[in-house]
PDB file of C-alpha atoms in Angstrom:
ATOM      1  CA  MET A   1      -0.227  18.132  21.190  1.00  0.00           C
ATOM      2  CA  LEU A   2       0.210  19.947  17.872  1.00  0.00           C
ATOM      3  CA  THR A   3      -2.640  22.605  17.078  1.00  0.00           C
ATOM      4  CA  PHE A   4      -4.702  22.287  14.024  1.00  0.00           C
ATOM      5  CA  GLU A   5      -2.690  25.136  12.409  1.00  0.00           C
ATOM      6  CA  GLU A   6       0.567  23.293  13.089  1.00  0.00           C
ATOM      7  CA  LYS A   7      -0.795  20.051  11.860  1.00  0.00           C
ATOM      8  CA  LEU A   8      -2.036  21.987   8.796  1.00  0.00           C
ATOM      9  CA  ASN A   9       1.363  23.405   8.137  1.00  0.00           C
ATOM     10  CA  ILE A  10       2.898  20.094   8.184  1.00  0.00           C
ATOM     11  CA  ILE A  11       0.395  18.582   5.878  1.00  0.00           C
ATOM     12  CA  GLU A  12       1.003  21.301   3.388  1.00  0.00           C
ATOM     13  CA  GLU A  13       4.507  20.814   3.122  1.00  0.00           C
ATOM     14  CA  PHE A  14       3.278  17.782   0.765  1.00  0.00           C
ATOM     15  CA  PRO A  15       2.730  19.220  -2.592  1.00  0.00           C
ATOM     16  CA  GLU A  16       1.318  16.135  -3.801  1.00  0.00           C
ATOM     17  CA  LEU A  17      -1.722  16.214  -1.496  1.00  0.00           C
ATOM     18  CA  GLU A  18      -4.815  18.482  -2.526  1.00  0.00           C
ATOM     19  CA  LYS A  19      -6.664  20.279   0.083  1.00  0.00           C
ATOM     20  CA  LYS A  20     -10.544  19.428   0.193  1.00  0.00           C
ATOM     21  CA  GLU A  21     -12.769  21.814   2.631  1.00  0.00           C
ATOM     22  CA  ILE A  22     -15.292  19.684   4.152  1.00  0.00           C
ATOM     23  CA  SER A  23     -18.099  20.694   6.813  1.00  0.00           C
ATOM     24  CA  LEU A  24     -17.573  22.181  10.339  1.00  0.00           C
ATOM     25  CA  GLY A  25     -14.132  23.508   9.632  1.00  0.00           C
ATOM     26  CA  ARG A  26     -12.809  20.087   8.793  1.00  0.00           C
ATOM     27  CA  VAL A  27     -10.346  19.502   6.001  1.00  0.00           C
ATOM     28  CA  ASN A  28      -9.399  16.393   4.082  1.00  0.00           C
ATOM     29  CA  PHE A  29      -6.279  16.038   1.932  1.00  0.00           C
ATOM     30  CA  HIS A  30      -6.152  13.858  -1.309  1.00  0.00           C
ATOM     31  CA  TYR A  31      -3.580  12.225  -3.280  1.00  0.00           C
ATOM     32  CA  GLU A  32      -4.779  12.214  -6.628  1.00  0.00           C
ATOM     33  CA  GLU A  33      -1.917  10.111  -7.980  1.00  0.00           C
ATOM     34  CA  SER A  34      -3.003   7.060  -6.026  1.00  0.00           C
ATOM     35  CA  VAL A  35      -2.870   3.630  -7.813  1.00  0.00           C
ATOM     36  CA  TYR A  36      -5.524   2.477  -5.409  1.00  0.00           C
ATOM     37  CA  ASP A  37      -9.426   3.662  -5.426  1.00  0.00           C
ATOM     38  CA  LYS A  38      -8.285   5.231  -2.010  1.00  0.00           C
ATOM     39  CA  LYS A  39      -7.239   9.046  -2.547  1.00  0.00           C
ATOM     40  CA  VAL A  40      -7.876  10.344   0.784  1.00  0.00           C
ATOM     41  CA  VAL A  41      -4.619  10.353   2.959  1.00  0.00           C
ATOM     42  CA  VAL A  42      -5.574  12.987   5.511  1.00  0.00           C
ATOM     43  CA  TYR A  43      -9.193  12.515   6.795  1.00  0.00           C
ATOM     44  CA  ARG A  44     -11.343  14.842   8.720  1.00  0.00           C
ATOM     45  CA  LEU A  45      -8.429  17.297  10.428  1.00  0.00           C
ATOM     46  CA  HIS A  46     -10.647  18.922  12.828  1.00  0.00           C
ATOM     47  CA  PRO A  47     -10.187  22.349  14.384  1.00  0.00           C
ATOM     48  CA  ASN A  48      -9.648  20.745  17.606  1.00  0.00           C
ATOM     49  CA  GLY A  49      -6.622  19.005  16.298  1.00  0.00           C
ATOM     50  CA  ASN A  50      -8.137  15.457  15.871  1.00  0.00           C
ATOM     51  CA  GLY A  51      -7.982  13.734  12.552  1.00  0.00           C
ATOM     52  CA  PHE A  52      -6.778  10.583  10.685  1.00  0.00           C
ATOM     53  CA  VAL A  53      -4.108   9.313   8.339  1.00  0.00           C
ATOM     54  CA  TYR A  54      -4.902   6.498   5.872  1.00  0.00           C
ATOM     55  CA  ALA A  55      -2.423   3.641   6.705  1.00  0.00           C
ATOM     56  CA  GLY A  56      -4.494   0.808   5.325  1.00  0.00           C
ATOM     57  CA  GLU A  57      -1.789  -0.166   2.793  1.00  0.00           C
ATOM     58  CA  MET A  58       1.112  -0.351   5.500  1.00  0.00           C
ATOM     59  CA  ASP A  59       1.761  -3.020   7.983  1.00  0.00           C
ATOM     60  CA  ASP A  60       3.441  -0.909  10.559  1.00  0.00           C
ATOM     61  CA  TYR A  61       0.485   1.025  11.934  1.00  0.00           C
ATOM     62  CA  ALA A  62      -2.440  -0.137  13.995  1.00  0.00           C
ATOM     63  CA  THR A  63      -5.373   1.114  12.330  1.00  0.00           C
ATOM     64  CA  ASP A  64      -9.224   1.119  12.566  1.00  0.00           C
ATOM     65  CA  ASP A  65     -11.611  -0.975  10.528  1.00  0.00           C
ATOM     66  CA  LYS A  66     -11.232   1.688   7.747  1.00  0.00           C
ATOM     67  CA  GLY A  67      -7.546   1.628   7.635  1.00  0.00           C
ATOM     68  CA  MET A  68      -7.104   5.144   9.661  1.00  0.00           C
ATOM     69  CA  VAL A  69      -4.607   6.102  12.364  1.00  0.00           C
ATOM     70  CA  ASN A  70      -5.667   8.943  14.799  1.00  0.00           C
ATOM     71  CA  ILE A  71      -2.971  11.653  14.582  1.00  0.00           C
ATOM     72  CA  LYS A  72      -4.479  13.861  17.620  1.00  0.00           C
ATOM     73  CA  GLU A  73      -1.651  13.085  19.834  1.00  0.00           C
ATOM     74  CA  MET A  74       1.115  12.905  17.096  1.00  0.00           C
ATOM     75  CA  SER A  75       4.498  14.697  17.110  1.00  0.00           C
ATOM     76  CA  ALA A  76       5.709  16.891  14.275  1.00  0.00           C
ATOM     77  CA  ASP A  77       8.101  14.097  13.050  1.00  0.00           C
ATOM     78  CA  GLU A  78       5.599  11.434  13.730  1.00  0.00           C
ATOM     79  CA  LEU A  79       3.182  13.003  11.598  1.00  0.00           C
ATOM     80  CA  ARG A  80       5.731  13.767   8.778  1.00  0.00           C
ATOM     81  CA  THR A  81       6.619  10.225   8.567  1.00  0.00           C
ATOM     82  CA  LEU A  82       3.277   8.764   8.666  1.00  0.00           C
ATOM     83  CA  ILE A  83       2.298  11.096   5.973  1.00  0.00           C
ATOM     84  CA  ARG A  84       5.224  10.277   3.721  1.00  0.00           C
ATOM     85  CA  GLU A  85       4.808   6.760   4.139  1.00  0.00           C
ATOM     86  CA  ALA A  86       0.909   6.807   3.469  1.00  0.00           C
ATOM     87  CA  ILE A  87       1.900   8.817   0.223  1.00  0.00           C
ATOM     88  CA  GLU A  88       4.420   6.101  -0.795  1.00  0.00           C
ATOM     89  CA  SER A  89       1.938   3.171   0.308  1.00  0.00           C
ATOM     90  CA  LEU A  90      -0.528   4.699  -2.317  1.00  0.00           C
ATOM     91  CA  SER A  91       1.915   5.257  -5.103  1.00  0.00           C
ATOM     92  CA  LEU A  92       3.191   1.473  -5.523  1.00  0.00           C
ATOM     93  CA  SER A  93       1.169  -1.584  -6.472  1.00  0.00           C
ATOM     94  CA  PRO A  94       1.299  -4.595  -4.348  1.00  0.00           C
ATOM     95  CA  ALA A  95       3.560  -6.115  -6.971  1.00  0.00           C
ATOM     96  CA  GLU A  96       5.822  -3.299  -6.674  1.00  0.00           C
ATOM     97  CA  LYS A  97       5.824  -3.216  -3.043  1.00  0.00           C
ATOM     98  CA  ASN A  98       6.660  -6.987  -2.559  1.00  0.00           C
ATOM     99  CA  PRO A  99       8.074  -8.150  -5.636  1.00  0.00           C
ATOM    100  CA  VAL A 100       8.289 -11.836  -6.150  1.00  0.00           C
ATOM    101  CA  MET A 101      10.169 -13.635  -9.080  1.00  0.00           C
ATOM    102  CA  GLU A 102      11.405 -17.161  -8.331  1.00  0.00           C
ATOM    103  CA  GLU A 103      12.694 -19.955 -10.392  1.00  0.00           C
ATOM    104  CA  TRP A 104      11.472 -23.643  -9.781  1.00  0.00           C
ATOM    105  CA  LEU A 105      13.069 -26.606 -11.226  1.00  0.00           C
ATOM    106  CA  ASN A 106      11.795 -30.194 -11.456  1.00  0.00           C
ATOM    107  CA  ASP A 107      13.724 -33.479 -11.562  1.00  0.00           C
ATOM    108  CA  ASN A 108      13.723 -33.491 -15.482  1.00  0.00           C
ATOM    109  CA  ASP A 109      15.843 -29.942 -15.209  1.00  0.00           C
ATOM    110  CA  GLN A 110      12.542 -28.139 -16.586  1.00  0.00           C
ATOM    111  CA  SER A 111      12.238 -24.794 -14.993  1.00  0.00           C
ATOM    112  CA  LEU A 112       9.475 -22.409 -14.576  1.00  0.00           C
ATOM    113  CA  VAL A 113       9.464 -18.804 -13.027  1.00  0.00           C
ATOM    114  CA  LEU A 114       6.668 -17.405 -10.395  1.00  0.00           C
ATOM    115  CA  MET A 115       6.196 -14.028 -10.760  1.00  0.00           C
ATOM    116  CA  ARG A 116       3.841 -11.573  -8.898  1.00  0.00           C
ATOM    117  CA  GLU A 117       2.108  -9.381 -11.125  1.00  0.00           C
ATOM    118  CA  GLU A 118      -0.489  -6.468 -10.567  1.00  0.00           C
ATOM    119  CA  ASP A 119      -3.553  -9.101 -11.083  1.00  0.00           C
ATOM    120  CA  GLY A 120      -1.938 -11.723  -9.016  1.00  0.00           C
ATOM    121  CA  PHE A 121       0.741 -14.488  -9.290  1.00  0.00           C
ATOM    122  CA  HIS A 122       1.709 -16.149 -12.398  1.00  0.00           C
ATOM    123  CA  VAL A 123       3.883 -19.345 -13.670  1.00  0.00           C
ATOM    124  CA  TYR A 124       5.682 -19.011 -16.594  1.00  0.00           C
ATOM    125  CA  ALA A 125       7.642 -21.640 -18.936  1.00  0.00           C
ATOM    126  CA  GLU A 126       9.940 -19.328 -20.672  1.00  0.00           C
ATOM    127  CA  GLU A 127       7.302 -16.970 -22.135  1.00  0.00           C
ATOM    128  CA  GLN A 128       4.522 -19.172 -22.039  1.00  0.00           C
ATOM    129  CA  LEU A 129       1.897 -18.518 -19.404  1.00  0.00           C
ATOM    130  CA  GLU A 130       1.173 -21.646 -17.485  1.00  0.00           C
ATOM    131  CA  GLY A 131      -0.836 -20.549 -14.963  1.00  0.00           C
ATOM    132  CA  THR A 132      -2.519 -17.456 -12.705  1.00  0.00           C
ATOM    133  CA  PHE A 133      -3.245 -17.550  -8.971  1.00  0.00           C
ATOM    134  CA  ASN A 134      -4.693 -15.259  -6.566  1.00  0.00           C
ATOM    135  CA  SER A 135      -2.195 -15.890  -3.913  1.00  0.00           C
ATOM    136  CA  TYR A 136       1.470 -16.981  -3.463  1.00  0.00           C
ATOM    137  CA  GLU A 137       0.567 -19.926  -1.471  1.00  0.00           C
ATOM    138  CA  GLU A 138      -2.022 -21.051  -4.434  1.00  0.00           C
ATOM    139  CA  ALA A 139       1.030 -20.903  -6.801  1.00  0.00           C
ATOM    140  CA  VAL A 140       3.305 -22.738  -4.429  1.00  0.00           C
ATOM    141  CA  ASN A 141       0.821 -25.368  -4.115  1.00  0.00           C
ATOM    142  CA  PHE A 142       0.375 -25.847  -7.965  1.00  0.00           C
ATOM    143  CA  LEU A 143       4.424 -26.013  -8.364  1.00  0.00           C
ATOM    144  CA  GLU A 144       4.893 -28.513  -5.388  1.00  0.00           C
ATOM    145  CA  GLN A 145       1.985 -30.539  -7.097  1.00  0.00           C
ATOM    146  CA  GLU A 146       3.560 -30.597 -10.397  1.00  0.00           C
ATOM    147  CA  GLY A 147       7.066 -31.767  -8.924  1.00  0.00           C
ATOM    148  CA  PHE A 148       8.874 -28.506  -8.803  1.00  0.00           C
ATOM    149  CA  SER A 149      11.166 -27.153  -6.056  1.00  0.00           C
ATOM    150  CA  ARG A 150      12.248 -23.743  -5.307  1.00  0.00           C
ATOM    151  CA  LEU A 151      15.920 -22.739  -6.451  1.00  0.00           C
TER     152      LEU A 151
END
């Protein structure tokens, strides 16, 4: 297990993180450039070596109900990777992480484009907005009901 000082040194390798002293000798590290409301990447790093990293925007880690991963037993390489991925996950919007741009066609050779954008999924006929949806599934349902098929 890495010591508090070793973990602190690793975390401080990331210049984009800002150290914030909190109570009982613990520290948080914030990523102020986050595109989300969530800014804390390293949470409650304790002098006993315990602490957490926010992974709530990632799919590859088992997290608690707050989106945190416990780092107490992590190796140096595991910690670096987790922090790098956490920063990246807070740097990109959902549309940038998982872009969608699909062309749909009906039997009359009319085409619509389904795009993921910051506020949801949008269907366009050329530059004209035809519909806005909260999920991909809702948009696909609309397109299929209107007689369109994905190319």
